[in-house]
C-alpha positions as protocol buffer text, in pm:
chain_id: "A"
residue {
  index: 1
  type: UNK
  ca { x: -1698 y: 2149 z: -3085 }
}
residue {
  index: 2
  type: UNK
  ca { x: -1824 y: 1766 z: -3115 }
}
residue {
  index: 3
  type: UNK
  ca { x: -1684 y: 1769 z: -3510 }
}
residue {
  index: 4
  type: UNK
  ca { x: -1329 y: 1842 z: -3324 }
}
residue {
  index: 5
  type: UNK
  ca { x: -1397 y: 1611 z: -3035 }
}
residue {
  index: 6
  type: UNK
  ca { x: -1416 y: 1347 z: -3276 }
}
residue {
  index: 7
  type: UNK
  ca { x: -1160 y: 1477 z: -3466 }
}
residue {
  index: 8
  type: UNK
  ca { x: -930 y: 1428 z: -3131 }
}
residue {
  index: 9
  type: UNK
  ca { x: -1047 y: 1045 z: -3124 }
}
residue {
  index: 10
  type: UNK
  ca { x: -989 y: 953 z: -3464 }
}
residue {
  index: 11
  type: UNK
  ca { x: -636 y: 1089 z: -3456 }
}
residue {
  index: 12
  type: UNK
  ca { x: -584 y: 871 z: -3171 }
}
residue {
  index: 13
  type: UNK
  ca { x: -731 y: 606 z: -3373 }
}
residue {
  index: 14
  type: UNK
  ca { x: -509 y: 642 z: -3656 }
}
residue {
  index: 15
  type: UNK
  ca { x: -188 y: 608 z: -3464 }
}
residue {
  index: 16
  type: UNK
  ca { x: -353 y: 236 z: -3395 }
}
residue {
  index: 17
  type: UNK
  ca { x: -327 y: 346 z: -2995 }
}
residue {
  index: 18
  type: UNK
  ca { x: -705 y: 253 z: -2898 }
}
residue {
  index: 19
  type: UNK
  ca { x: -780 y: -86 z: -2982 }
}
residue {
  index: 20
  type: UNK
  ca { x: -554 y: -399 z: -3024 }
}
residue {
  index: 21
  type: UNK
  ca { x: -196 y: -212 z: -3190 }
}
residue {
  index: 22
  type: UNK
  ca { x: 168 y: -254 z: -3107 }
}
residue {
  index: 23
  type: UNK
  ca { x: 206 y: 75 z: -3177 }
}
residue {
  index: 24
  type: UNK
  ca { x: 205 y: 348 z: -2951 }
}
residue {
  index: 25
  type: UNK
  ca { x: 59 y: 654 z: -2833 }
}
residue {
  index: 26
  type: UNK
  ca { x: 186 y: 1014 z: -2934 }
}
residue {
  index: 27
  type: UNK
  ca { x: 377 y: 1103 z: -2644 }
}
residue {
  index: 28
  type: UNK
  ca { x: 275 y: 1394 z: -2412 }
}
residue {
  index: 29
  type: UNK
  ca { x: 554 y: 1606 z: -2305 }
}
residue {
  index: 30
  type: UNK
  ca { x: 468 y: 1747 z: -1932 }
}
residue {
  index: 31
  type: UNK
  ca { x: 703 y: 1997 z: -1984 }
}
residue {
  index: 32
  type: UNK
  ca { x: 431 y: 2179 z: -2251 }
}
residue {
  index: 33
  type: UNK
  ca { x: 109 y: 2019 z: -2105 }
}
residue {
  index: 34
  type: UNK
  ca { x: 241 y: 2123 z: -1724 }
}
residue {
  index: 35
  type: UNK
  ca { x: 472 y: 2382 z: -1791 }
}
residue {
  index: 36
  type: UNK
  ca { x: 710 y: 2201 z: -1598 }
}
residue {
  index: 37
  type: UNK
  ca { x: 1008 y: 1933 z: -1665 }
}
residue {
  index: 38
  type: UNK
  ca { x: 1035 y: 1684 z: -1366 }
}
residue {
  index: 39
  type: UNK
  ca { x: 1273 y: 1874 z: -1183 }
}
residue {
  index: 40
  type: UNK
  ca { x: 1017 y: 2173 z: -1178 }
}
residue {
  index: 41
  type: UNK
  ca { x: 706 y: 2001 z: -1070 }
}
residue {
  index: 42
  type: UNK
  ca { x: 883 y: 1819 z: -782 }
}
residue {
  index: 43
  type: UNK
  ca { x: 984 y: 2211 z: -657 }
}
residue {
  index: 44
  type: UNK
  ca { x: 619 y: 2333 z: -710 }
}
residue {
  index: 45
  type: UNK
  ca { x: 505 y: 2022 z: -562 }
}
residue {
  index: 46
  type: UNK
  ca { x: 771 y: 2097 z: -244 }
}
residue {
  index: 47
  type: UNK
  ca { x: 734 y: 2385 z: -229 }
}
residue {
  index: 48
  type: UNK
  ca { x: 875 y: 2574 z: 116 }
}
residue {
  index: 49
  type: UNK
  ca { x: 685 y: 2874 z: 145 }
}
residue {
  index: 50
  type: UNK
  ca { x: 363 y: 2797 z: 245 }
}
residue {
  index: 51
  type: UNK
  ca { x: 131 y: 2845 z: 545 }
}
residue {
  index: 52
  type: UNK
  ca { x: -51 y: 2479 z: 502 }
}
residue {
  index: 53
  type: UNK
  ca { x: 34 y: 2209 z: 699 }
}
residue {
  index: 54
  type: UNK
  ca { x: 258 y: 1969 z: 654 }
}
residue {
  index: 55
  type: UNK
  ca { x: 132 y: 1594 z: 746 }
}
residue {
  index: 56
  type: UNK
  ca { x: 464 y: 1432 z: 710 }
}
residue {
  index: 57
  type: UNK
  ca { x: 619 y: 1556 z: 1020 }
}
residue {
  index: 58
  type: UNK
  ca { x: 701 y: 1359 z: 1330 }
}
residue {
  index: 59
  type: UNK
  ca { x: 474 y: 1345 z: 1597 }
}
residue {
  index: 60
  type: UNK
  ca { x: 446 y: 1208 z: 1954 }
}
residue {
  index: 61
  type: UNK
  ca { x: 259 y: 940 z: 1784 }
}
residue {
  index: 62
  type: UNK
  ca { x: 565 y: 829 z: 1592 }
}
residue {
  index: 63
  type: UNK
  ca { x: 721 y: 487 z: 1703 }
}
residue {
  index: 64
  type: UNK
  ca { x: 1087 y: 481 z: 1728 }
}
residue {
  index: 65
  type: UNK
  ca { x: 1163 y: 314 z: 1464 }
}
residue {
  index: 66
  type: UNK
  ca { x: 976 y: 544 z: 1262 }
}
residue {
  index: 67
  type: UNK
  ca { x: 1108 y: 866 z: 1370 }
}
residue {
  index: 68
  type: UNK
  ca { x: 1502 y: 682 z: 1328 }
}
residue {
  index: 69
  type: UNK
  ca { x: 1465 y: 586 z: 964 }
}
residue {
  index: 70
  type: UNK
  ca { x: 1290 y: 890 z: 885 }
}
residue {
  index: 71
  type: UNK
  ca { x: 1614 y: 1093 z: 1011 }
}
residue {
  index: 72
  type: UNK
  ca { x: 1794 y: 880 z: 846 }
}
residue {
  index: 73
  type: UNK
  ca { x: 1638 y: 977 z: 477 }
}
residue {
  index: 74
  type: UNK
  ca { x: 1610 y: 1347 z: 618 }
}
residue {
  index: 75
  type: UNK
  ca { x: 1980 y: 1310 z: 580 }
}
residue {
  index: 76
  type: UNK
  ca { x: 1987 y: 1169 z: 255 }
}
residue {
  index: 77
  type: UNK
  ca { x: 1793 y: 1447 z: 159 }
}
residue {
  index: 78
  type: UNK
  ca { x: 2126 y: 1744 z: 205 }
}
residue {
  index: 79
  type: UNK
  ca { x: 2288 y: 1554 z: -40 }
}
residue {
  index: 80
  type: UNK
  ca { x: 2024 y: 1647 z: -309 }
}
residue {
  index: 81
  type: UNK
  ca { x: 2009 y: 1260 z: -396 }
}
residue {
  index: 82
  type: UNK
  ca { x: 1649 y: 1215 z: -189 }
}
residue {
  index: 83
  type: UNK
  ca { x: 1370 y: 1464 z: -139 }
}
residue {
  index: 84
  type: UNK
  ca { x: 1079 y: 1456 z: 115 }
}
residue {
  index: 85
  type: UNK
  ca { x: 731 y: 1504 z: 13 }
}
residue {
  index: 86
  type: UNK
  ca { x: 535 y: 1745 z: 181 }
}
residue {
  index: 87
  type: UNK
  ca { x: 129 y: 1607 z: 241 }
}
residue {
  index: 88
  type: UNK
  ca { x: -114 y: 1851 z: 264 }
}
residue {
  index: 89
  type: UNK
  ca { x: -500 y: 1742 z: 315 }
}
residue {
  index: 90
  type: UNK
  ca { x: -573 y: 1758 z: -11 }
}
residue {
  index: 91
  type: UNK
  ca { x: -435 y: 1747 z: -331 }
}
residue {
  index: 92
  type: UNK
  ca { x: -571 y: 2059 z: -439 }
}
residue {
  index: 93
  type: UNK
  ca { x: -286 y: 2192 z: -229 }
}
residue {
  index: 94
  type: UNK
  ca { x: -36 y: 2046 z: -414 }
}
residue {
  index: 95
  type: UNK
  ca { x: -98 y: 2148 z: -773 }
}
residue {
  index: 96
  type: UNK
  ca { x: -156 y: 2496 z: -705 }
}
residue {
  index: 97
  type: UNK
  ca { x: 19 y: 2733 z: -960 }
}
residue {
  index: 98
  type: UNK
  ca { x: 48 y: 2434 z: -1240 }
}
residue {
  index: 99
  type: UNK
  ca { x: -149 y: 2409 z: -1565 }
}
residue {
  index: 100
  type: UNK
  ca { x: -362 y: 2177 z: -1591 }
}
residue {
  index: 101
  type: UNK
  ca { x: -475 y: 1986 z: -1909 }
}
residue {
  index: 102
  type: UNK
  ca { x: -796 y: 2045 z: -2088 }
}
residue {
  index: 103
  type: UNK
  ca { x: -829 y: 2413 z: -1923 }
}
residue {
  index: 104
  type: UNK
  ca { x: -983 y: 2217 z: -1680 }
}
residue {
  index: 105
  type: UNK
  ca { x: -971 y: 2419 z: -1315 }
}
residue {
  index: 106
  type: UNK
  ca { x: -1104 y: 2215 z: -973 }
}
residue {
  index: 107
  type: UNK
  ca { x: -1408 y: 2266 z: -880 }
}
residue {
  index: 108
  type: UNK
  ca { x: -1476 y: 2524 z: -527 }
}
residue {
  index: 109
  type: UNK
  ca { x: -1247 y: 2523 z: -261 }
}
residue {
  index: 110
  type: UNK
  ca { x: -1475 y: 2624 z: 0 }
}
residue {
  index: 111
  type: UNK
  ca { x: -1573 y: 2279 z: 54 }
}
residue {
  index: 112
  type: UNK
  ca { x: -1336 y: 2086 z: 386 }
}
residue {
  index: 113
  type: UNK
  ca { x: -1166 y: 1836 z: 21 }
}
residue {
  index: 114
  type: UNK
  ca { x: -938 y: 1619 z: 170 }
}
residue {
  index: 115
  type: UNK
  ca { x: -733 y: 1342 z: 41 }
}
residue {
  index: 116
  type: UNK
  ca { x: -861 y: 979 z: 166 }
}
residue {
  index: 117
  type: UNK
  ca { x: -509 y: 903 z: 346 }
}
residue {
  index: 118
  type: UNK
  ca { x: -521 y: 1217 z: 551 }
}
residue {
  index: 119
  type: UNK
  ca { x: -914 y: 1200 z: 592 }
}
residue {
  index: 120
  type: UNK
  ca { x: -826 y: 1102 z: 986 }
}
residue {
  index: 121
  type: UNK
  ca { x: -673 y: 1390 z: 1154 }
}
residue {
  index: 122
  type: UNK
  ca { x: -631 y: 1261 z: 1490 }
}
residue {
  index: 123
  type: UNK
  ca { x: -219 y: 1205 z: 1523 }
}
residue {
  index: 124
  type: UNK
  ca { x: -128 y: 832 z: 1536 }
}
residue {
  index: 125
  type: UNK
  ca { x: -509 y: 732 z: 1486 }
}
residue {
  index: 126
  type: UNK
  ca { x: -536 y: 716 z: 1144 }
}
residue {
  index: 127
  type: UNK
  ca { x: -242 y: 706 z: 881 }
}
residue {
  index: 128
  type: UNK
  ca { x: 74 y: 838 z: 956 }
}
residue {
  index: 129
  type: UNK
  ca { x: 327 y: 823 z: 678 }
}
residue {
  index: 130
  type: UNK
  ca { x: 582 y: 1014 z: 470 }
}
residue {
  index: 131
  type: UNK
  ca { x: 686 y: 982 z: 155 }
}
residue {
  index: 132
  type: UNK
  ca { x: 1073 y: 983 z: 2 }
}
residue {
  index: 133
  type: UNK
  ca { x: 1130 y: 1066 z: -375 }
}
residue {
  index: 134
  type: UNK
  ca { x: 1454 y: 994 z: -580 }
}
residue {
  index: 135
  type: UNK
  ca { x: 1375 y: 1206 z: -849 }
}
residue {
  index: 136
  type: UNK
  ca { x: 1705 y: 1057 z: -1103 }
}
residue {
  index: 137
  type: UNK
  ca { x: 1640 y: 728 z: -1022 }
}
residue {
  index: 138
  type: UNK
  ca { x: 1255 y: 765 z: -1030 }
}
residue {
  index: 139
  type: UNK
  ca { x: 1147 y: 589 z: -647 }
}
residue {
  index: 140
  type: UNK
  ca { x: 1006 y: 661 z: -370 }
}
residue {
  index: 141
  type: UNK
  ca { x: 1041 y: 512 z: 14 }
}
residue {
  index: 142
  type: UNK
  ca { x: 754 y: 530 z: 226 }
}
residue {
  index: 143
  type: UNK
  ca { x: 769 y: 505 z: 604 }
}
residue {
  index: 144
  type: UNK
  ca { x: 393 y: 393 z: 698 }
}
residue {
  index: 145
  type: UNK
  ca { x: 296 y: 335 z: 1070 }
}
residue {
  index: 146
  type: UNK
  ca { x: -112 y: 241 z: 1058 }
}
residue {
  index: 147
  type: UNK
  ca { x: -288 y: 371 z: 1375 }
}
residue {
  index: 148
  type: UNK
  ca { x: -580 y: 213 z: 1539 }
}
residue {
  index: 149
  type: UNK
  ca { x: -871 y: 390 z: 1323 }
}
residue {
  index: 150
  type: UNK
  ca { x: -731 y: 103 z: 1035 }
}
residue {
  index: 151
  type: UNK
  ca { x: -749 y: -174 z: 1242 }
}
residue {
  index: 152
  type: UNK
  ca { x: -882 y: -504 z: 1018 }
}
residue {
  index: 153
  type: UNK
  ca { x: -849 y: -810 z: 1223 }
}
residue {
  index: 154
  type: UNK
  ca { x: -762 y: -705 z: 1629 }
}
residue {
  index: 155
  type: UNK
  ca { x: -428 y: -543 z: 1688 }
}
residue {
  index: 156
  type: UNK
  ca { x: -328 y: -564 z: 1312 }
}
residue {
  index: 157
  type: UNK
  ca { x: -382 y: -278 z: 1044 }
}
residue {
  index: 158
  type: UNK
  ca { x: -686 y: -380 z: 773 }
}
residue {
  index: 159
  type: UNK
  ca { x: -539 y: -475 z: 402 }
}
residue {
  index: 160
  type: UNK
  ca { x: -725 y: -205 z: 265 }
}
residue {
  index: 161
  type: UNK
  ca { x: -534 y: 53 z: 426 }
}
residue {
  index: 162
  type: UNK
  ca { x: -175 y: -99 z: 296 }
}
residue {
  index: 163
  type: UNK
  ca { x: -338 y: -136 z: -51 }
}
residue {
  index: 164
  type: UNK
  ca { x: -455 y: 252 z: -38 }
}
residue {
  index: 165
  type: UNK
  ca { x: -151 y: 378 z: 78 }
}
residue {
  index: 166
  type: UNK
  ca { x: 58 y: 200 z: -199 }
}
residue {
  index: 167
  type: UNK
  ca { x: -179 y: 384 z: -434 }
}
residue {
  index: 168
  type: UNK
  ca { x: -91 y: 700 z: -318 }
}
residue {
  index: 169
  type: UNK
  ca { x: 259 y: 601 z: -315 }
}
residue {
  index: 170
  type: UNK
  ca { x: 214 y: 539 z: -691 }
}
residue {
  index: 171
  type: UNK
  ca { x: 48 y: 802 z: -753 }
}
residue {
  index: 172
  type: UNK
  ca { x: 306 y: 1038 z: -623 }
}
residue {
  index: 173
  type: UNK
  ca { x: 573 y: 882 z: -810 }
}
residue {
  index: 174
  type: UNK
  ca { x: 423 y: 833 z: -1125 }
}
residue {
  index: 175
  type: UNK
  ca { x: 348 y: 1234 z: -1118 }
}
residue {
  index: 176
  type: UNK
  ca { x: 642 y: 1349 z: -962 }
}
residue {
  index: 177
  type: UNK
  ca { x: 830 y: 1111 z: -1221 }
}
residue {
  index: 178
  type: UNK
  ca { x: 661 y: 1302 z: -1495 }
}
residue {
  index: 179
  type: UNK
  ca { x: 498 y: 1044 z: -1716 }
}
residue {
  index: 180
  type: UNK
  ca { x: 170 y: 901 z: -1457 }
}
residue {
  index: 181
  type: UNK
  ca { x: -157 y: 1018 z: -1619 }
}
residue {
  index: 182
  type: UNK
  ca { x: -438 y: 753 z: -1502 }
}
residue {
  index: 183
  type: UNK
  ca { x: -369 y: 415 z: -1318 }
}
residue {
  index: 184
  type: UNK
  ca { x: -504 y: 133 z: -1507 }
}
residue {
  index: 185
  type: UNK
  ca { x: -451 y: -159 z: -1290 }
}
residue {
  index: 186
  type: UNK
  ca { x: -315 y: -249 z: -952 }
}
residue {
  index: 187
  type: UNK
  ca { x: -258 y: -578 z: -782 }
}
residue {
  index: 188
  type: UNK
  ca { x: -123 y: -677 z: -440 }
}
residue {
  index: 189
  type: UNK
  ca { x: -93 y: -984 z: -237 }
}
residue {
  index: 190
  type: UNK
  ca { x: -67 y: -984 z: 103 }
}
residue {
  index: 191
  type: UNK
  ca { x: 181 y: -1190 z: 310 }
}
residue {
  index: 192
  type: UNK
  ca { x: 180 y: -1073 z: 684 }
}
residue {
  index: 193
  type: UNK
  ca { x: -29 y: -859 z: 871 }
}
residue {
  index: 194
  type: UNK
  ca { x: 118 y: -502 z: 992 }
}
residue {
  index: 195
  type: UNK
  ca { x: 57 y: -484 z: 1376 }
}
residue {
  index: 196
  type: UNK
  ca { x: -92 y: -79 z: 1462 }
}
residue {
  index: 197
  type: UNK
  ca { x: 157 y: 157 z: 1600 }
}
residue {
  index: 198
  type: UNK
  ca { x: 410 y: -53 z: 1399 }
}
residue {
  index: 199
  type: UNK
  ca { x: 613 y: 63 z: 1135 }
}
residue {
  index: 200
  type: UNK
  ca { x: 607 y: -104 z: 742 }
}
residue {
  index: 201
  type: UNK
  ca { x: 856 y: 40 z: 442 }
}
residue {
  index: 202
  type: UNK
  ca { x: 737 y: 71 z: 151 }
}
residue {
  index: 203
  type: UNK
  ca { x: 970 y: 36 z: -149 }
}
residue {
  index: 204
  type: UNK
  ca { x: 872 y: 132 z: -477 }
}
residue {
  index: 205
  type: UNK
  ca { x: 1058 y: 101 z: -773 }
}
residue {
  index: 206
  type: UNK
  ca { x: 950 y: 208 z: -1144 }
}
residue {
  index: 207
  type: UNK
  ca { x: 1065 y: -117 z: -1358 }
}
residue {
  index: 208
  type: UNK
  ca { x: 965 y: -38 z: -1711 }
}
residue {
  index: 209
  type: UNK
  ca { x: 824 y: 231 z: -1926 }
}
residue {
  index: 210
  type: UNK
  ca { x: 669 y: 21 z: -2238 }
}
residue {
  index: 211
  type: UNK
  ca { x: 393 y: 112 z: -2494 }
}
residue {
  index: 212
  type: UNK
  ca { x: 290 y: 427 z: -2338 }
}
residue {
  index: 213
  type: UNK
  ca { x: 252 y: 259 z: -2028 }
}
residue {
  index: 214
  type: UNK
  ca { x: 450 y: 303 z: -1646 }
}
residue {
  index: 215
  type: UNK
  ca { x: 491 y: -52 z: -1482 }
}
residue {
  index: 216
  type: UNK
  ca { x: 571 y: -4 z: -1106 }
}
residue {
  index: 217
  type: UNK
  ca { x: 615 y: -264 z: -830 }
}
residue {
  index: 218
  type: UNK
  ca { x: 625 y: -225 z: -430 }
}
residue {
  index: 219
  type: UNK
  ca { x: 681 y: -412 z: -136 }
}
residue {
  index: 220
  type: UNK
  ca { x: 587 y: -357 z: 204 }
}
residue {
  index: 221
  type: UNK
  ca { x: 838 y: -491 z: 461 }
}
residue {
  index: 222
  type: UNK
  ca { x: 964 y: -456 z: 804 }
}
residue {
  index: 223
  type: UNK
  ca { x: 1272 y: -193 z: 877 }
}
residue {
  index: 224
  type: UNK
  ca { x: 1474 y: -500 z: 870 }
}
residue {
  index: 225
  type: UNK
  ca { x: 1320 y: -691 z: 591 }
}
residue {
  index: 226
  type: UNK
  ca { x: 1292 y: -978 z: 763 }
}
residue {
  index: 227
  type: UNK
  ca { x: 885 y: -948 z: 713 }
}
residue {
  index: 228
  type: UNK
  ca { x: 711 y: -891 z: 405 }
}
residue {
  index: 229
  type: UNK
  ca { x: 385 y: -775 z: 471 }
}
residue {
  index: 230
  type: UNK
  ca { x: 257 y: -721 z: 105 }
}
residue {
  index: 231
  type: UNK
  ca { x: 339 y: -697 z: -250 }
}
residue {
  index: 232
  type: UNK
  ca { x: 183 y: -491 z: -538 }
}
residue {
  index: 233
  type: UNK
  ca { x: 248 y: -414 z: -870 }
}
residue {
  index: 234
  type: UNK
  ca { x: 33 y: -120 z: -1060 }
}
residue {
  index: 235
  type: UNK
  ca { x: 54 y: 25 z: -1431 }
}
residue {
  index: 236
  type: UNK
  ca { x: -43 y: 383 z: -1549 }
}
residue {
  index: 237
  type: UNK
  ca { x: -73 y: 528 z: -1886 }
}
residue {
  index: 238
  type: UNK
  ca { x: 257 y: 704 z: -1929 }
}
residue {
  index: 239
  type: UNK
  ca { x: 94 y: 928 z: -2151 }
}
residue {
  index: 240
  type: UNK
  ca { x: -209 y: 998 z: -2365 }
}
residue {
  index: 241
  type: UNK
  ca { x: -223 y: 1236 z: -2671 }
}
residue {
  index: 242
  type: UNK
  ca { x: -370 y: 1517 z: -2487 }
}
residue {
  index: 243
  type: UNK
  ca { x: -265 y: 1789 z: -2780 }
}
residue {
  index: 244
  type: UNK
  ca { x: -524 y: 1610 z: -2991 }
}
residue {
  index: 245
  type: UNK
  ca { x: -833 y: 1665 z: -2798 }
}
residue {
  index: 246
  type: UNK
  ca { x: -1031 y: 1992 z: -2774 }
}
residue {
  index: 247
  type: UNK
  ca { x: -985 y: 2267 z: -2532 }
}
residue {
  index: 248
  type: UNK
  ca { x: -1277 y: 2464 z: -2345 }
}
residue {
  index: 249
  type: UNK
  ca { x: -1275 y: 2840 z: -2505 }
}
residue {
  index: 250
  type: UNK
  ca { x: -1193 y: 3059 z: -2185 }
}
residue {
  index: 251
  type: UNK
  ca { x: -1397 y: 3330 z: -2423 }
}
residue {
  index: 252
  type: UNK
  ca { x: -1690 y: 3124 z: -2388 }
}
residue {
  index: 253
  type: UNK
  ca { x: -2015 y: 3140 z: -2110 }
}
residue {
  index: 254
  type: UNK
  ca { x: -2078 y: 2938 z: -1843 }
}
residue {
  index: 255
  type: UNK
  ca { x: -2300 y: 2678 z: -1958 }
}
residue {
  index: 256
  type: UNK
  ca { x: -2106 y: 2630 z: -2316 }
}
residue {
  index: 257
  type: UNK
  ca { x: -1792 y: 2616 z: -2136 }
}
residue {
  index: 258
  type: UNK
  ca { x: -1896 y: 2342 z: -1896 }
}
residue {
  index: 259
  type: UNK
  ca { x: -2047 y: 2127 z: -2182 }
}
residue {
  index: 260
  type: UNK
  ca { x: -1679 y: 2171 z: -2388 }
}
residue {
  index: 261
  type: UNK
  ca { x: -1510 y: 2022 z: -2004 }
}
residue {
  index: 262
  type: UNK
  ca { x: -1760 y: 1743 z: -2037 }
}
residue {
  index: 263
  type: UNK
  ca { x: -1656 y: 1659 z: -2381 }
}
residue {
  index: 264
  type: UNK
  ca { x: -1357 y: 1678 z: -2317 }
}
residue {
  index: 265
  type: UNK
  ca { x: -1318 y: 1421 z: -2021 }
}
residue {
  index: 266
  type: UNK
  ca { x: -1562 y: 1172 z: -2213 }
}
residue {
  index: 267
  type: UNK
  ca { x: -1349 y: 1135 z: -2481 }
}
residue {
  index: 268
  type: UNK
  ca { x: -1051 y: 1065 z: -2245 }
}
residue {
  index: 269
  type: UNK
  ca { x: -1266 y: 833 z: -2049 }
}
residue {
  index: 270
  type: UNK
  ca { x: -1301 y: 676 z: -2421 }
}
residue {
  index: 271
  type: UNK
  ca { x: -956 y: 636 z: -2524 }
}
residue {
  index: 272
  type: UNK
  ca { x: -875 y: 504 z: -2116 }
}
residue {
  index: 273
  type: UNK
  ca { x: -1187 y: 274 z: -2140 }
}
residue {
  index: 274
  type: UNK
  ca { x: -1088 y: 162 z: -2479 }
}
residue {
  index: 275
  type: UNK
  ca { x: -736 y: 94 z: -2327 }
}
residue {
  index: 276
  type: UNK
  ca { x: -858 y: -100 z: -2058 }
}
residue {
  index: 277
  type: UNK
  ca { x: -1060 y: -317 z: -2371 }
}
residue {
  index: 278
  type: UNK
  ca { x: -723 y: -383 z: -2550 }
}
residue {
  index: 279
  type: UNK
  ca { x: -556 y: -529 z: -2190 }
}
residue {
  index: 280
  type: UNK
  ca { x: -861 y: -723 z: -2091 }
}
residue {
  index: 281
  type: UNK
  ca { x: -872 y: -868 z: -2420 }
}
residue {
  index: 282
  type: UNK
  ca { x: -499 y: -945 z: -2424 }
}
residue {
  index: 283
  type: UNK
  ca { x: -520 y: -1128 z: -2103 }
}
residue {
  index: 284
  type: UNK
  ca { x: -802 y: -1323 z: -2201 }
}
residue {
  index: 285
  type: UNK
  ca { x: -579 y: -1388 z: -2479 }
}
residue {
  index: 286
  type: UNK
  ca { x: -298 y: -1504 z: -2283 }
}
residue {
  index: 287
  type: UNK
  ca { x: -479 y: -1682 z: -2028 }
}
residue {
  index: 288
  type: UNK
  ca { x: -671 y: -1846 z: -2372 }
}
residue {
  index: 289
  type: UNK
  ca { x: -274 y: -1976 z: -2484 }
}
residue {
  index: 290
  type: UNK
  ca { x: -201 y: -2077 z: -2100 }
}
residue {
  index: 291
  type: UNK
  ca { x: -563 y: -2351 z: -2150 }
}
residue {
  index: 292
  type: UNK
  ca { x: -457 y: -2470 z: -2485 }
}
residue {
  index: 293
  type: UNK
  ca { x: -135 y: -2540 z: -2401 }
}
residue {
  index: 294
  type: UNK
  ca { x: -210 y: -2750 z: -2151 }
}
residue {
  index: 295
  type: UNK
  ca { x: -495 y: -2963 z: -2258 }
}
residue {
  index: 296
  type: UNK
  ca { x: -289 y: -3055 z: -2548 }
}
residue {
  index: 297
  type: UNK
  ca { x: 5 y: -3144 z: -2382 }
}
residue {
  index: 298
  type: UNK
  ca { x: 52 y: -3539 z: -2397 }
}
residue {
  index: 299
  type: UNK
  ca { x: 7 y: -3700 z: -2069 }
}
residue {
  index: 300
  type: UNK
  ca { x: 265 y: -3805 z: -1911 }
}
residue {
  index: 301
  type: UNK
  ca { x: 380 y: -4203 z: -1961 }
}
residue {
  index: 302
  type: UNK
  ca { x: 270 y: -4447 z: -1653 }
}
residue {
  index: 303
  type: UNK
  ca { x: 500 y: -4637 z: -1566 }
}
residue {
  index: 304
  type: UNK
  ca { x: 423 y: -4961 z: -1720 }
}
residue {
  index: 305
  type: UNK
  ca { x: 599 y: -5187 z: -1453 }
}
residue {
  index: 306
  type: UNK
  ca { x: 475 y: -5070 z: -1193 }
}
């Protein structure tokens, strides 16, 4: 088992993906790692027969703007052109049915999981939100109206709570788009605070897909954009060579099985860690070119006349 462990990291090595290498990953098609092409997971992910409950559903909570642009995207939705994203509690509730990689299955579900953006369940206290997906053009629309359980400074939603909710946002589209994997970075500057009960939209578009790698940006503005409360950007690894690692035997016991899983996640926490190494160092690279250029730049002339 370690001799093929190893094996999986030094074919990752070879195609030059790991450390400092234009050259890219092996791609992972979802389609045989999930079972599923895009369209697929988005109907697993949506799907309509099911007794849990749905988050993203107006409330009394809602503000009016919020319930008016959400029926305006419910619309959009007939066409085929838009879909709207159930939100369960947890995530566990969302990938039921699909294959995970690795043979890796979640842990016990007898345990009250739930995902960190529906952690409040008190309506209009906490985060109350819903999620659009275009799944042709790859984006997603978030309506977002933070209740008083986020409050930051008073009367005004904390950053924190924007900046998680973007992540999920992300997160969801990256999946749903059928090339997200692990997020390696994510920035965001703020610009305005989001008073509670107020509604923010979040717009997120996927700009490029470049060396393995999905570069998204969003901005978080008032219905009439007239306000922008915060800006973000965030990169995930499109796609890792998953084929190449080892697989836990289902044939095997307990304890041998669990040590193959914990192979099998170190050596993708290697080749993500390793990842992170090469864009750290080519940062430190860039922001290396930004110094020199600059302290060798002549000074400018003074003006001898004056």
């Amino acid at each position: 088992m370690m001799r093929t462990g190893f094996q999986g990291v030094a074919r990752l090595v070879h195609h030059k993906a790991l450390y400092r290498s234009p050259q890219t990953l092996p791609r992972l098609h979802l389609a045989s790692a999930f079972g599923s092409s895009t369209d697929s997971l988005v109907a697993r992910f949506c799907g309509e027969k099911t007794d849990l409950k749905d988050y993203a559903l107006p409330n009394a909570s809602w503000c009016p703007d919020m319930l008016s642009l959400y029926q305006e995207f419910l619309e959009k939705t007939k066409s085929g052109s838009w879909v709207k994203l159930p939100s369960f509690k947890s995530n566990r509730d969302h990938i039921r049915g699909l294959k995970l990689p690795f043979g890796l299955v979640a842990a016990s579900d007898k345990q009250d999981w739930r995902l960190f953006t529906r952690s409040i369940q008190l309506e209009g206290q906490g985060y109350e939100y819903v999620i659009f997906f275009h799944p042709s053009e790859k984006k997603s629309v978030c309506l977002f109206q933070p209740g008083p359980y986020l409050e930051g400074a008073p009367g005004f939603a904390h950053g924190g709570s924007l900046a998680a909710l973007m992540d999920e946002t992300y997160s969801k589209t990256a999946y749903l788009a059928g090339e997200g994997l692990f997020t390696l970075s994510f920035n965001i500057k703020f610009k305005n605070l989001i008073p509670v009960g107020s509604l923010a939209v979040l717009d997120l578009q996927v700009e490029k897909i470049e060396d393995q790698k999905l570069y998204m940006s969003c901005i978080a503005q008032s219905r009439d954009k007239q306000t922008v409360y915060a800006k973000s950007s965030g990169k995930e690894i499109c796609s890792l060579s998953l084929g190449c690692l080892p697989l836990p035997n289902p044939q095997q016991g307990g304890k041998q099985r669990v040590k193959d899983q914990v192979l099998s996640w170190s050596l993708v926490l290697l080749g993500v860690g390793m990842l992170l190494a090469r864009d750290m160092d080519e940062e430190k690279e860039k922001k290396t070119r930004i110094f020199l250029v600059r302290i060798t730049q002549p000074a400018p002339l003074q003006d001898s006349l004056g």
